[in-house]
CSV table of C-alpha atoms in Angstrom, one decimal:
chain,number,residue,atom,x,y,z
D,21,MET,CA,-7.3,-195.0,-86.9
D,22,ALA,CA,-9.6,-192.2,-86.7
D,23,SER,CA,-9.7,-189.0,-88.9
D,24,ILE,CA,-10.1,-186.1,-86.5
D,25,THR,CA,-11.0,-182.4,-86.9
D,26,LEU,CA,-10.1,-180.3,-83.7
D,27,ILE,CA,-12.3,-177.5,-83.0
D,28,GLY,CA,-10.1,-175.2,-80.9
D,29,SER,CA,-6.3,-174.3,-80.9
D,30,GLY,CA,-5.8,-173.7,-77.2
D,31,ASN,CA,-3.9,-175.7,-74.6
D,32,VAL,CA,-6.3,-178.9,-74.8
D,33,ALA,CA,-6.4,-178.8,-78.3
D,34,TRP,CA,-2.6,-178.8,-78.6
D,35,HIS,CA,-2.2,-181.7,-76.0
D,36,PHE,CA,-5.2,-183.7,-77.7
D,37,GLY,CA,-3.8,-183.1,-81.1
D,38,LYS,CA,-0.2,-184.4,-80.3
D,39,ALA,CA,-1.6,-187.3,-78.5
D,40,PHE,CA,-4.0,-188.3,-81.2
D,41,VAL,CA,-1.2,-188.3,-83.8
D,42,ALA,CA,1.2,-190.1,-81.4
D,43,ALA,CA,-1.4,-192.9,-81.0
D,44,GLY,CA,-1.7,-193.3,-84.8
D,45,HIS,CA,-4.7,-191.2,-85.6
D,46,ARG,CA,-4.9,-188.5,-88.3
D,47,VAL,CA,-5.7,-184.9,-87.5
D,48,ASP,CA,-7.4,-183.7,-90.7
D,49,ALA,CA,-8.2,-180.2,-89.9
D,50,VAL,CA,-8.0,-177.5,-87.1
D,51,TYR,CA,-10.7,-174.9,-86.8
D,52,SER,CA,-10.3,-171.9,-84.7
D,53,ARG,CA,-11.7,-168.3,-84.6
D,54,ASN,CA,-8.0,-167.4,-84.0
D,55,HIS,CA,-6.7,-168.2,-87.6
D,56,SER,CA,-3.0,-167.9,-86.8
D,57,ASN,CA,-3.3,-170.2,-83.7
D,58,ALA,CA,-5.1,-172.7,-85.9
D,59,LYS,CA,-2.4,-172.5,-88.5
D,60,ALA,CA,0.3,-173.0,-85.8
D,61,LEU,CA,-1.5,-176.0,-84.5
D,62,ALA,CA,-2.3,-177.5,-87.9
D,63,ASP,CA,1.5,-177.0,-88.9
D,64,LEU,CA,2.5,-179.6,-86.3
D,65,PHE,CA,0.8,-182.2,-88.2
D,66,PHE,CA,1.1,-184.0,-91.7
D,67,ASP,CA,-1.5,-183.2,-93.9
D,68,CYS,CA,-3.5,-181.1,-91.8
D,69,ARG,CA,-5.5,-178.1,-93.0
D,70,VAL,CA,-6.8,-175.0,-91.5
D,71,ALA,CA,-10.6,-174.8,-91.8
D,72,TYR,CA,-11.9,-171.3,-92.2
D,73,ASP,CA,-15.4,-172.3,-92.1
D,74,THR,CA,-17.8,-174.2,-89.7
D,75,ASP,CA,-19.4,-176.1,-92.4
D,76,PHE,CA,-17.9,-179.4,-92.4
D,77,SER,CA,-20.7,-181.3,-94.2
D,78,LYS,CA,-18.0,-182.3,-96.9
D,79,SER,CA,-15.3,-183.3,-94.3
D,80,ASN,CA,-13.7,-186.7,-94.2
D,81,SER,CA,-13.4,-186.5,-90.4
D,82,THR,CA,-15.3,-189.2,-88.4
D,83,VAL,CA,-14.7,-187.6,-85.0
D,84,PHE,CA,-14.9,-183.7,-84.3
D,85,ILE,CA,-13.4,-182.8,-80.9
D,86,ILE,CA,-14.5,-179.3,-79.5
D,87,ALA,CA,-11.6,-178.1,-77.4
D,88,ILE,CA,-12.5,-174.4,-76.4
D,89,SER,CA,-13.7,-172.6,-73.5
D,90,ASP,CA,-16.9,-173.5,-72.0
D,91,SER,CA,-18.4,-170.3,-72.4
D,92,ALA,CA,-18.0,-170.3,-76.3
D,93,ILE,CA,-19.2,-173.8,-76.8
D,94,GLU,CA,-22.8,-173.0,-77.2
D,95,GLU,CA,-22.2,-170.3,-80.0
D,96,VAL,CA,-19.8,-172.4,-82.0
D,97,VAL,CA,-22.0,-175.4,-81.8
D,98,SER,CA,-24.7,-173.3,-83.2
D,99,GLU,CA,-22.7,-172.6,-86.2
D,100,ILE,CA,-21.2,-176.2,-86.9
D,101,ILE,CA,-22.5,-178.6,-89.5
D,102,ILE,CA,-20.7,-182.0,-89.5
D,103,PRO,CA,-21.4,-185.1,-91.7
D,104,ASP,CA,-24.5,-187.2,-90.4
D,105,ASN,CA,-22.4,-190.1,-89.7
D,106,ALA,CA,-19.6,-188.4,-87.8
D,107,ILE,CA,-19.5,-188.1,-84.0
D,108,ILE,CA,-18.8,-184.7,-82.2
D,109,ALA,CA,-17.7,-184.6,-78.5
D,110,HIS,CA,-16.7,-181.7,-76.3
D,111,ILE,CA,-13.9,-182.2,-73.6
D,112,SER,CA,-15.6,-179.9,-70.9
D,113,GLY,CA,-15.6,-180.8,-67.3
D,114,SER,CA,-18.7,-178.7,-66.6
D,115,MET,CA,-20.9,-178.6,-69.7
D,116,SER,CA,-23.7,-181.1,-70.3
D,117,MET,CA,-23.4,-183.5,-73.1
D,118,GLU,CA,-26.9,-182.1,-74.3
D,119,VAL,CA,-25.5,-179.0,-75.6
D,120,LEU,CA,-24.4,-181.1,-78.6
D,121,SER,CA,-28.1,-182.6,-79.0
D,122,LYS,CA,-28.6,-181.1,-82.4
D,123,PHE,CA,-26.2,-183.5,-83.9
D,124,SER,CA,-27.1,-187.2,-84.8
D,125,HIS,CA,-24.1,-188.6,-82.9
D,126,TYR,CA,-22.5,-186.9,-79.9
D,127,GLY,CA,-20.7,-187.5,-76.7
D,128,VAL,CA,-18.0,-186.1,-74.3
D,129,PHE,CA,-14.3,-186.9,-74.3
D,130,TYR,CA,-13.3,-185.8,-70.8
D,131,GLY,CA,-9.6,-186.0,-69.8
D,132,LEU,CA,-9.2,-185.5,-66.0
D,133,GLN,CA,-6.0,-183.3,-66.3
D,134,THR,CA,-4.8,-179.8,-66.1
D,135,PHE,CA,-3.2,-178.9,-69.6
D,136,THR,CA,-0.6,-176.4,-70.0
D,137,LYS,CA,0.6,-175.5,-73.4
D,138,GLY,CA,4.1,-176.8,-74.2
D,139,LYS,CA,4.3,-178.8,-70.9
D,140,GLU,CA,4.5,-182.5,-71.9
D,141,LEU,CA,2.4,-184.9,-69.7
D,142,THR,CA,1.9,-188.7,-69.5
D,143,ILE,CA,-1.4,-189.0,-71.2
D,144,SER,CA,-1.4,-192.7,-70.6
D,145,GLU,CA,-2.1,-191.8,-66.8
D,146,VAL,CA,-4.9,-189.6,-67.5
D,147,PRO,CA,-8.3,-190.8,-66.6
D,148,PHE,CA,-10.8,-190.5,-69.4
D,149,GLY,CA,-14.7,-190.2,-68.9
D,150,ILE,CA,-16.7,-191.0,-71.7
D,151,GLU,CA,-20.4,-190.2,-72.4
D,152,ALA,CA,-22.4,-190.8,-75.5
D,153,SER,CA,-25.7,-190.1,-77.2
D,154,ASP,CA,-25.8,-193.9,-78.4
D,155,GLU,CA,-24.1,-197.1,-77.7
D,156,ALA,CA,-22.0,-197.0,-81.1
D,157,SER,CA,-20.7,-193.6,-80.5
D,158,TYR,CA,-19.8,-194.6,-76.9
D,159,SER,CA,-17.8,-197.4,-78.2
D,160,LYS,CA,-15.8,-195.3,-80.8
D,161,LEU,CA,-15.2,-192.5,-78.2
D,162,GLU,CA,-14.1,-195.3,-75.6
D,163,ALA,CA,-11.9,-196.8,-78.3
D,164,LEU,CA,-10.4,-193.3,-79.1
D,165,ALA,CA,-9.7,-192.7,-75.5
D,166,LEU,CA,-8.2,-196.2,-74.9
D,167,SER,CA,-5.7,-195.5,-77.9
D,168,LEU,CA,-4.4,-192.7,-75.5
D,169,SER,CA,-4.7,-193.9,-72.0
D,170,LYS,CA,-5.3,-197.1,-70.0
D,171,LYS,CA,-7.8,-195.5,-67.7
D,172,VAL,CA,-11.0,-194.9,-69.5
D,173,GLN,CA,-14.6,-195.1,-67.8
D,174,PRO,CA,-18.1,-194.2,-68.4
D,175,ILE,CA,-18.8,-190.9,-66.6
D,176,ASN,CA,-22.3,-189.0,-67.0
D,177,SER,CA,-22.7,-185.3,-67.0
D,178,ALA,CA,-23.9,-185.2,-63.2
D,179,GLN,CA,-20.7,-187.0,-62.4
D,180,ARG,CA,-18.5,-184.9,-64.4
D,181,LYS,CA,-19.8,-181.7,-62.8
D,182,VAL,CA,-19.1,-183.3,-59.4
D,183,ILE,CA,-15.7,-184.4,-60.4
D,184,HIS,CA,-14.9,-180.7,-61.5
D,185,ILE,CA,-15.9,-179.4,-58.1
D,186,ALA,CA,-13.7,-182.0,-56.4
D,187,ALA,CA,-10.9,-181.0,-58.7
D,188,VAL,CA,-11.3,-177.4,-58.0
D,189,PHE,CA,-10.9,-178.2,-54.2
D,190,ALA,CA,-7.8,-180.7,-54.7
D,191,CYS,CA,-6.3,-178.7,-57.4
D,192,ASN,CA,-6.9,-175.1,-57.9
D,193,PHE,CA,-7.5,-174.6,-54.2
D,194,THR,CA,-4.4,-176.6,-53.3
D,195,ASN,CA,-2.4,-174.4,-55.6
D,196,HIS,CA,-3.7,-171.4,-54.0
D,197,LEU,CA,-2.7,-172.7,-50.5
D,198,PHE,CA,0.9,-173.2,-52.1
D,199,SER,CA,0.6,-169.4,-53.2
D,200,ILE,CA,0.0,-168.4,-49.7
D,201,SER,CA,2.7,-170.5,-48.3
D,202,GLU,CA,5.2,-169.0,-50.8
D,203,SER,CA,4.2,-165.6,-49.9
D,204,ILE,CA,4.5,-166.4,-46.1
D,205,LEU,CA,8.2,-167.7,-46.7
D,206,LYS,CA,9.0,-164.9,-49.0
D,207,LYS,CA,8.6,-162.5,-46.1
D,208,GLU,CA,11.4,-164.2,-44.2
D,209,HIS,CA,13.5,-164.4,-47.4
D,210,LEU,CA,13.2,-168.1,-47.5
D,211,ASP,CA,12.4,-170.1,-50.7
D,212,PHE,CA,9.1,-172.1,-51.4
D,213,SER,CA,11.3,-175.0,-52.7
D,214,LEU,CA,12.3,-175.7,-48.9
D,215,LEU,CA,8.8,-177.1,-48.9
D,216,GLU,CA,9.2,-179.4,-52.0
D,217,SER,CA,10.0,-182.6,-50.2
D,218,LEU,CA,7.4,-182.1,-47.6
D,219,ILE,CA,4.8,-181.5,-50.1
D,220,LYS,CA,5.4,-184.5,-52.3
D,221,GLU,CA,5.4,-186.7,-49.3
D,222,THR,CA,2.1,-185.1,-48.1
D,223,VAL,CA,0.5,-186.0,-51.4
D,224,GLN,CA,2.1,-189.4,-51.8
D,225,LYS,CA,0.8,-190.2,-48.3
D,226,SER,CA,-2.6,-188.9,-48.9
D,227,LEU,CA,-2.9,-190.7,-52.1
D,228,GLU,CA,-1.6,-193.9,-50.6
D,229,ILE,CA,-3.5,-194.3,-47.2
D,230,GLY,CA,-6.1,-191.8,-47.8
D,231,PRO,CA,-6.4,-188.1,-46.6
D,232,GLN,CA,-8.6,-188.8,-43.7
D,233,LYS,CA,-5.8,-191.0,-42.2
D,234,ALA,CA,-3.0,-188.9,-43.4
D,235,GLN,CA,-3.8,-185.8,-41.6
D,236,THR,CA,-1.3,-184.4,-39.3
D,237,GLY,CA,-0.4,-181.1,-37.7
D,238,PRO,CA,-1.7,-178.8,-35.0
D,239,ALA,CA,-5.3,-178.8,-36.0
D,240,ILE,CA,-5.7,-182.6,-35.9
D,241,ARG,CA,-3.7,-182.9,-32.5
D,242,GLY,CA,-5.7,-180.1,-31.1
D,243,ASP,CA,-2.7,-178.1,-30.2
D,244,GLU,CA,-4.4,-174.8,-29.3
D,245,LYS,CA,-1.0,-173.3,-28.2
D,246,ILE,CA,0.7,-173.6,-31.6
D,247,ILE,CA,-2.8,-172.7,-33.2
D,248,GLN,CA,-2.7,-169.4,-31.3
D,249,GLN,CA,0.8,-168.7,-32.1
D,250,HIS,CA,-0.1,-169.1,-35.8
D,251,LEU,CA,-3.1,-166.9,-35.7
D,252,ASP,CA,-1.1,-164.2,-33.8
D,253,TYR,CA,1.4,-164.2,-36.6
D,254,LEU,CA,-1.2,-163.9,-39.0
D,255,SER,CA,-2.9,-161.0,-37.3
D,256,ASN,CA,-1.7,-158.4,-40.0
D,257,GLU,CA,-3.3,-160.5,-42.8
D,258,PRO,CA,-7.0,-160.8,-41.8
D,259,GLU,CA,-7.8,-162.9,-45.0
D,260,LEU,CA,-5.2,-165.4,-44.3
D,261,GLN,CA,-6.1,-165.5,-40.6
D,262,GLU,CA,-9.8,-166.3,-41.6
D,263,LEU,CA,-8.8,-169.0,-43.9
D,264,TYR,CA,-6.5,-170.5,-41.3
D,265,LYS,CA,-9.3,-170.4,-38.7
D,266,LEU,CA,-11.9,-171.9,-41.2
D,267,ILE,CA,-9.8,-174.8,-42.1
D,268,THR,CA,-8.6,-175.5,-38.7
D,269,ASN,CA,-12.0,-175.6,-37.3
D,270,GLN,CA,-13.1,-178.0,-39.9
D,271,ILE,CA,-10.1,-180.3,-39.3
D,272,LYS,CA,-10.9,-180.3,-35.5
D,273,LYS,CA,-14.5,-181.3,-36.4
D,274,SER,CA,-13.4,-184.1,-38.8
D,275,ASN,CA,-11.6,-185.6,-35.7
D,276,ASP,CA,-14.8,-185.8,-33.6
O,27,MET,CA,30.6,-191.0,-36.2
O,28,ALA,CA,28.6,-189.6,-33.4
O,29,SER,CA,27.1,-191.5,-30.4
O,30,ILE,CA,23.6,-190.6,-30.0
O,31,THR,CA,21.0,-190.9,-27.3
O,32,LEU,CA,17.3,-190.6,-28.5
O,33,ILE,CA,14.9,-189.1,-26.2
O,34,GLY,CA,11.5,-190.0,-27.6
O,35,SER,CA,10.2,-193.2,-29.3
O,36,GLY,CA,7.7,-191.9,-31.7
O,37,ASN,CA,7.5,-191.4,-35.5
O,38,VAL,CA,10.3,-189.0,-35.7
O,39,ALA,CA,12.6,-190.7,-33.3
O,40,TRP,CA,12.0,-193.9,-35.2
O,41,HIS,CA,12.9,-192.2,-38.6
O,42,PHE,CA,15.9,-190.4,-37.1
O,43,GLY,CA,17.3,-193.4,-35.3
O,44,LYS,CA,17.1,-195.4,-38.5
O,45,ALA,CA,18.7,-192.7,-40.6
O,46,PHE,CA,21.6,-192.2,-38.1
O,47,VAL,CA,22.3,-195.9,-38.1
O,48,ALA,CA,22.2,-196.0,-41.7
O,49,ALA,CA,24.6,-193.1,-41.9
O,50,GLY,CA,27.1,-194.8,-39.7
O,51,HIS,CA,26.4,-193.3,-36.4
O,52,ARG,CA,25.6,-195.2,-33.4
O,53,VAL,CA,22.5,-195.0,-31.4
O,54,ASP,CA,23.5,-195.6,-27.6
O,55,ALA,CA,20.3,-195.5,-25.8
O,56,VAL,CA,16.7,-194.6,-26.2
O,57,TYR,CA,14.8,-192.9,-23.5
O,58,SER,CA,11.0,-192.6,-23.5
O,59,ARG,CA,8.3,-192.5,-20.7
O,60,ASN,CA,6.6,-195.2,-22.7
O,61,HIS,CA,9.1,-198.2,-21.7
O,62,SER,CA,7.8,-200.6,-24.2
O,63,ASN,CA,8.1,-198.2,-27.2
O,64,ALA,CA,11.6,-197.3,-26.0
O,65,LYS,CA,12.5,-201.1,-26.0
O,66,ALA,CA,10.9,-201.5,-29.4
O,67,LEU,CA,12.8,-198.8,-30.9
O,68,ALA,CA,16.1,-199.7,-29.1
O,69,ASP,CA,15.7,-203.3,-30.4
O,70,LEU,CA,16.2,-202.1,-33.9
O,71,PHE,CA,19.8,-201.1,-33.2
O,72,PHE,CA,23.1,-203.0,-32.2
O,73,ASP,CA,24.1,-202.3,-28.8
O,74,CYS,CA,21.4,-199.9,-28.0
O,75,ARG,CA,20.0,-199.9,-24.3
O,76,VAL,CA,16.8,-198.6,-23.1
O,77,ALA,CA,17.3,-195.5,-20.6
O,78,TYR,CA,15.0,-195.7,-17.6
O,79,ASP,CA,16.4,-192.6,-16.0
O,80,THR,CA,17.0,-189.0,-17.2
O,81,ASP,CA,20.2,-188.6,-15.5
O,82,PHE,CA,22.6,-189.1,-18.5
O,83,SER,CA,25.7,-187.5,-16.6
O,84,LYS,CA,27.6,-190.9,-17.1
O,85,SER,CA,26.5,-191.3,-20.7
O,86,ASN,CA,29.1,-191.8,-23.6
O,87,SER,CA,26.7,-190.0,-25.9
O,88,THR,CA,27.9,-187.0,-27.5
O,89,VAL,CA,24.5,-185.9,-29.0
O,90,PHE,CA,21.1,-186.1,-27.4
O,91,ILE,CA,18.2,-185.5,-29.8
O,92,ILE,CA,14.9,-184.8,-28.3
O,93,ALA,CA,12.1,-186.1,-30.6
O,94,ILE,CA,8.9,-185.8,-28.3
O,95,SER,CA,5.8,-183.7,-28.8
O,96,ASP,CA,6.0,-179.9,-28.2
O,97,SER,CA,4.0,-180.0,-25.3
O,98,ALA,CA,6.1,-182.5,-23.3
O,99,ILE,CA,9.4,-180.8,-24.2
O,100,GLU,CA,9.9,-178.2,-21.4
O,101,GLU,CA,8.9,-180.9,-18.6
O,102,VAL,CA,11.3,-183.4,-19.9
O,103,VAL,CA,14.1,-181.0,-20.3
O,104,SER,CA,13.7,-179.8,-16.8
O,105,GLU,CA,14.5,-183.6,-15.7
O,106,ILE,CA,17.3,-184.3,-18.0
O,107,ILE,CA,21.0,-184.0,-17.2
O,108,ILE,CA,23.8,-184.6,-19.8
O,109,PRO,CA,27.5,-184.6,-19.7
O,110,ASP,CA,28.8,-181.0,-19.9
O,111,ASN,CA,30.6,-181.5,-23.3
O,112,ALA,CA,27.5,-183.1,-25.1
O,113,ILE,CA,25.2,-181.5,-27.3
O,114,ILE,CA,21.4,-181.5,-26.9
O,115,ALA,CA,18.9,-180.6,-29.7
O,116,HIS,CA,15.3,-180.8,-30.4
O,117,ILE,CA,13.6,-181.4,-33.7
O,118,SER,CA,10.4,-179.1,-33.3
O,119,GLY,CA,9.2,-176.8,-36.0
O,120,SER,CA,7.6,-174.5,-33.3
O,121,MET,CA,9.6,-174.5,-30.0
O,122,SER,CA,12.4,-171.9,-29.7
O,123,MET,CA,16.1,-173.2,-29.1
O,124,GLU,CA,16.0,-171.4,-25.7
O,125,VAL,CA,13.8,-174.1,-24.2
O,126,LEU,CA,17.2,-175.9,-24.0
O,127,SER,CA,19.1,-173.0,-22.6
O,128,LYS,CA,20.0,-174.7,-19.2
O,129,PHE,CA,22.4,-176.8,-21.1
O,130,SER,CA,26.0,-175.8,-21.9
O,131,HIS,CA,25.7,-176.9,-25.5
O,132,TYR,CA,22.3,-176.8,-27.4
O,133,GLY,CA,20.6,-176.4,-30.7
O,134,VAL,CA,17.8,-177.4,-33.0
O,135,PHE,CA,17.9,-180.3,-35.6
O,136,TYR,CA,14.9,-179.5,-37.7
O,137,GLY,CA,14.0,-182.0,-40.6
O,138,LEU,CA,11.3,-180.4,-42.8
O,139,GLN,CA,9.2,-183.3,-43.3
O,140,THR,CA,6.2,-185.1,-42.3
O,141,PHE,CA,7.1,-188.5,-40.5
O,142,THR,CA,5.0,-191.4,-40.6
O,143,LYS,CA,5.9,-194.6,-38.6
O,144,GLY,CA,6.8,-197.4,-40.8
O,145,LYS,CA,6.7,-195.4,-44.0
O,146,GLU,CA,10.3,-195.2,-45.4
O,147,LEU,CA,11.0,-191.8,-47.0
O,148,THR,CA,14.2,-190.3,-48.8
O,149,ILE,CA,15.9,-188.6,-46.1
O,150,SER,CA,18.6,-187.3,-48.4
O,151,GLU,CA,15.9,-185.1,-49.8
O,152,VAL,CA,14.7,-183.7,-46.5
O,153,PRO,CA,15.9,-180.1,-45.9
O,154,PHE,CA,17.5,-179.5,-42.6
O,155,GLY,CA,17.6,-176.3,-40.5
O,156,ILE,CA,20.2,-176.1,-38.0
O,157,GLU,CA,20.5,-173.7,-35.1
O,158,ALA,CA,22.8,-173.8,-32.3
O,159,SER,CA,24.1,-172.0,-29.0
O,160,ASP,CA,27.7,-171.8,-30.1
O,161,GLU,CA,29.8,-172.1,-33.5
O,162,ALA,CA,31.3,-175.6,-32.4
O,163,SER,CA,27.8,-177.0,-31.8
O,164,TYR,CA,26.5,-175.5,-34.9
O,165,SER,CA,29.3,-177.4,-36.7
O,166,LYS,CA,28.8,-180.6,-35.3
O,167,LEU,CA,25.0,-180.5,-35.7
O,168,GLU,CA,25.6,-179.4,-39.1
O,169,ALA,CA,28.0,-182.4,-39.9
O,170,LEU,CA,25.4,-184.7,-38.4
O,171,ALA,CA,22.7,-183.4,-40.6
O,172,LEU,CA,25.0,-183.6,-43.8
O,173,SER,CA,25.6,-187.2,-43.1
O,174,LEU,CA,21.8,-187.7,-43.6
O,175,SER,CA,20.8,-185.1,-46.0
O,176,LYS,CA,22.5,-182.9,-48.9
O,177,LYS,CA,20.1,-179.9,-48.0
O,178,VAL,CA,21.3,-178.5,-44.8
O,179,GLN,CA,21.1,-174.6,-43.9
O,180,PRO,CA,21.0,-172.3,-40.8
O,181,ILE,CA,17.4,-171.6,-39.9
O,182,ASN,CA,16.7,-169.6,-36.8
O,183,SER,CA,13.9,-170.0,-34.4
O,184,ALA,CA,11.8,-167.1,-35.9
O,185,GLN,CA,12.4,-168.6,-39.4
O,186,ARG,CA,11.4,-171.9,-38.2
O,187,LYS,CA,8.1,-170.7,-37.0
O,188,VAL,CA,7.3,-169.3,-40.2
O,189,ILE,CA,8.2,-172.3,-42.0
O,190,HIS,CA,5.9,-174.2,-39.9
O,191,ILE,CA,3.0,-171.8,-40.6
O,192,ALA,CA,3.8,-172.1,-44.4
O,193,ALA,CA,3.9,-175.8,-44.1
O,194,VAL,CA,0.5,-175.9,-42.2
O,195,PHE,CA,-1.0,-174.1,-45.2
O,196,ALA,CA,1.0,-176.4,-48.1
O,197,CYS,CA,0.6,-179.5,-46.3
O,198,ASN,CA,-2.0,-180.0,-43.4
O,199,PHE,CA,-4.5,-177.7,-45.1
O,200,THR,CA,-3.9,-179.2,-48.6
O,201,ASN,CA,-4.5,-182.7,-47.1
O,202,HIS,CA,-7.8,-181.4,-45.8
O,203,LEU,CA,-8.8,-180.0,-49.2
O,204,PHE,CA,-7.9,-183.6,-50.5
O,205,SER,CA,-10.4,-185.0,-47.7
O,206,ILE,CA,-13.3,-182.7,-48.9
O,207,SER,CA,-12.6,-183.8,-52.3
O,208,GLU,CA,-12.7,-187.4,-51.4
O,209,SER,CA,-15.9,-186.8,-49.6
O,210,ILE,CA,-17.6,-185.0,-52.6
O,211,LEU,CA,-16.5,-187.8,-55.0
O,212,LYS,CA,-17.8,-190.6,-52.5
O,213,LYS,CA,-21.5,-189.2,-52.7
O,214,GLU,CA,-21.5,-189.8,-56.5
O,215,HIS,CA,-19.8,-193.3,-56.0
O,216,LEU,CA,-16.7,-192.1,-57.5
O,217,ASP,CA,-13.0,-192.8,-56.2
O,218,PHE,CA,-10.6,-190.1,-55.0
O,219,SER,CA,-7.9,-192.0,-57.0
O,220,LEU,CA,-9.6,-190.6,-60.3
O,221,LEU,CA,-7.8,-187.3,-59.3
O,222,GLU,CA,-4.5,-188.8,-58.8
O,223,SER,CA,-3.0,-187.7,-62.0
O,224,LEU,CA,-4.5,-184.4,-61.8
O,225,ILE,CA,-3.1,-183.9,-58.2
O,226,LYS,CA,0.3,-185.0,-59.4
O,227,GLU,CA,0.5,-182.8,-62.2
O,228,THR,CA,-0.9,-179.8,-60.2
O,229,VAL,CA,1.9,-180.2,-57.7
O,230,GLN,CA,4.6,-180.7,-60.1
O,231,LYS,CA,3.6,-177.7,-62.2
O,232,SER,CA,3.2,-175.5,-59.1
O,233,LEU,CA,6.7,-176.4,-57.9
O,234,GLU,CA,8.3,-176.0,-61.5
O,235,ILE,CA,6.8,-172.8,-62.5
O,236,GLY,CA,5.5,-171.4,-59.1
O,237,PRO,CA,2.1,-171.4,-57.8
O,238,GLN,CA,1.2,-167.8,-58.9
O,239,LYS,CA,1.7,-168.7,-62.6
O,240,ALA,CA,0.3,-172.3,-62.3
O,241,GLN,CA,-3.2,-171.3,-61.0
O,242,THR,CA,-6.0,-172.4,-63.3
O,243,GLY,CA,-9.7,-173.0,-62.8
O,244,PRO,CA,-12.9,-171.1,-62.8
O,245,ALA,CA,-11.7,-168.4,-60.1
O,246,ILE,CA,-8.7,-167.2,-61.8
O,247,ARG,CA,-10.7,-167.3,-65.2
O,248,GLY,CA,-13.6,-165.3,-63.4
O,249,ASP,CA,-15.9,-167.9,-64.8
O,250,GLU,CA,-18.9,-166.6,-62.6
O,251,LYS,CA,-21.4,-169.2,-64.2
O,252,ILE,CA,-19.3,-172.1,-63.3
O,253,ILE,CA,-18.6,-170.7,-59.8
O,254,GLN,CA,-22.4,-170.2,-59.2
O,255,GLN,CA,-23.0,-173.7,-60.3
O,256,HIS,CA,-20.5,-175.1,-57.7
O,257,LEU,CA,-21.8,-172.9,-54.9
O,258,ASP,CA,-25.5,-174.1,-55.8
O,259,TYR,CA,-24.2,-177.7,-55.6
O,260,LEU,CA,-22.6,-177.2,-52.2
O,261,SER,CA,-25.8,-175.3,-50.9
O,262,ASN,CA,-26.4,-178.3,-48.5
O,263,GLU,CA,-22.9,-178.1,-47.1
O,264,PRO,CA,-22.6,-174.4,-45.6
O,265,GLU,CA,-19.1,-175.2,-44.3
O,266,LEU,CA,-17.8,-176.2,-47.6
O,267,GLN,CA,-19.6,-173.6,-49.5
O,268,GLU,CA,-18.0,-170.9,-47.2
O,269,LEU,CA,-14.7,-172.4,-47.7
O,270,TYR,CA,-15.3,-172.4,-51.6
O,271,LYS,CA,-16.4,-168.7,-51.5
O,272,LEU,CA,-13.5,-167.6,-49.3
O,273,ILE,CA,-10.8,-169.3,-51.4
O,274,THR,CA,-12.3,-168.3,-54.8
O,275,ASN,CA,-12.5,-164.7,-53.6
O,276,GLN,CA,-8.9,-164.8,-52.8
O,277,ILE,CA,-7.8,-166.3,-56.0
O,278,LYS,CA,-9.8,-163.6,-57.7
O,279,LYS,CA,-8.1,-161.0,-56.0
O,280,SER,CA,-4.6,-162.4,-56.5
O,281,ASN,CA,-5.4,-161.9,-60.2
O,282,ASP,CA,-6.0,-158.0,-59.9
């Protein structure tokens, strides 16, 4: 069992706090610049206090998890003091581990997931990427991750950056395509839910046989007649037309 | 129970044939220019013959389902003769119903799904869009669809075209983003399966709360530092960089 201080009180702190407690750990304290958010999160746990100060030198916590936005990390880190034997780790997909190099023991505790406050998720299926300043800290962060999930592996800062870029394509950009799709359907008074079964099957197939083999549709078939019909339809929306052309050409090339 | 002739022996004919038989209908005959494919499909069903001729005027089938590629439909249709009281329908997302107007009773039997030969799917969850030349034919095609799926609704040719465009964005293009993601990860010797949990959550969230609300990531946050890092990383792959820029700008605008 680890004694943990959460630095941050947003989506990710909320999910991690709940997951830590569910796994039998103790959340000692929550620190956040937003005191009322910190209190709301601390209130979810037994014996958890709100920390109003960044001097944790007297804290009993053995692990400090920084779960705040990337842009705030450096400033908050500059203020924080922790006990010399404690470990501090951030959870960011993009920040280097070395932003924490002023501490004796530090690392990264990266959960590859999109966290939405209030929406439960199966943390045991979330892959965790661990990186640490020293072997002992790695072992401890690894053990902490393994108490939450069965998928834990070492991932260094360079790999983490690349994973983040891949995730932007596969998740944020995919979600944008869904938005486009929804807006196209709306104009014909059709509901986005019409595509639910198709989207689920597309994703399942892609994960099962790999996206290269799973590709279907007019671009991979080289069906110029249909492609032209679609471009004509999109002629009043030059941005969508441009995106349609760009991706269609990339899919065609991938078939060469 | 309907007596059905399948025209075509590819992915979709395979899925529909199996689904019709599972729902208690009879598949009388399979016609395909590729005789060995036709035989392989006909062999899956009791008392199903291979048709070598397009003159079905003596056929006992009451429904003829055309499940062939869009580009072949017009030519095959020009050759086909069916009994005057039978209904003929194609399953295409893009072809107008009127390509069948030479027949007395015709329609469209459109299953909104991506069909892969050999991969089972839950046909009861597939939405069907029905269109027909006359009310009686609509009723019959609707009843046939309802025997397969609980989600059946009228969808006219114009709507079908728009659904197909929306599906290209939400499915074919999404799958292409997965391909990009996989290739980015591969270069760092990381496996695409790392993103499985993240992709599933992204899709589930988007379908649950709608893609507009579900958007996350650097573009919607306007996190220029991260966006620039990603663009720098992609500088050796101008096509991916262009796609990254285009979608990022569209997401930013959607936030205005």
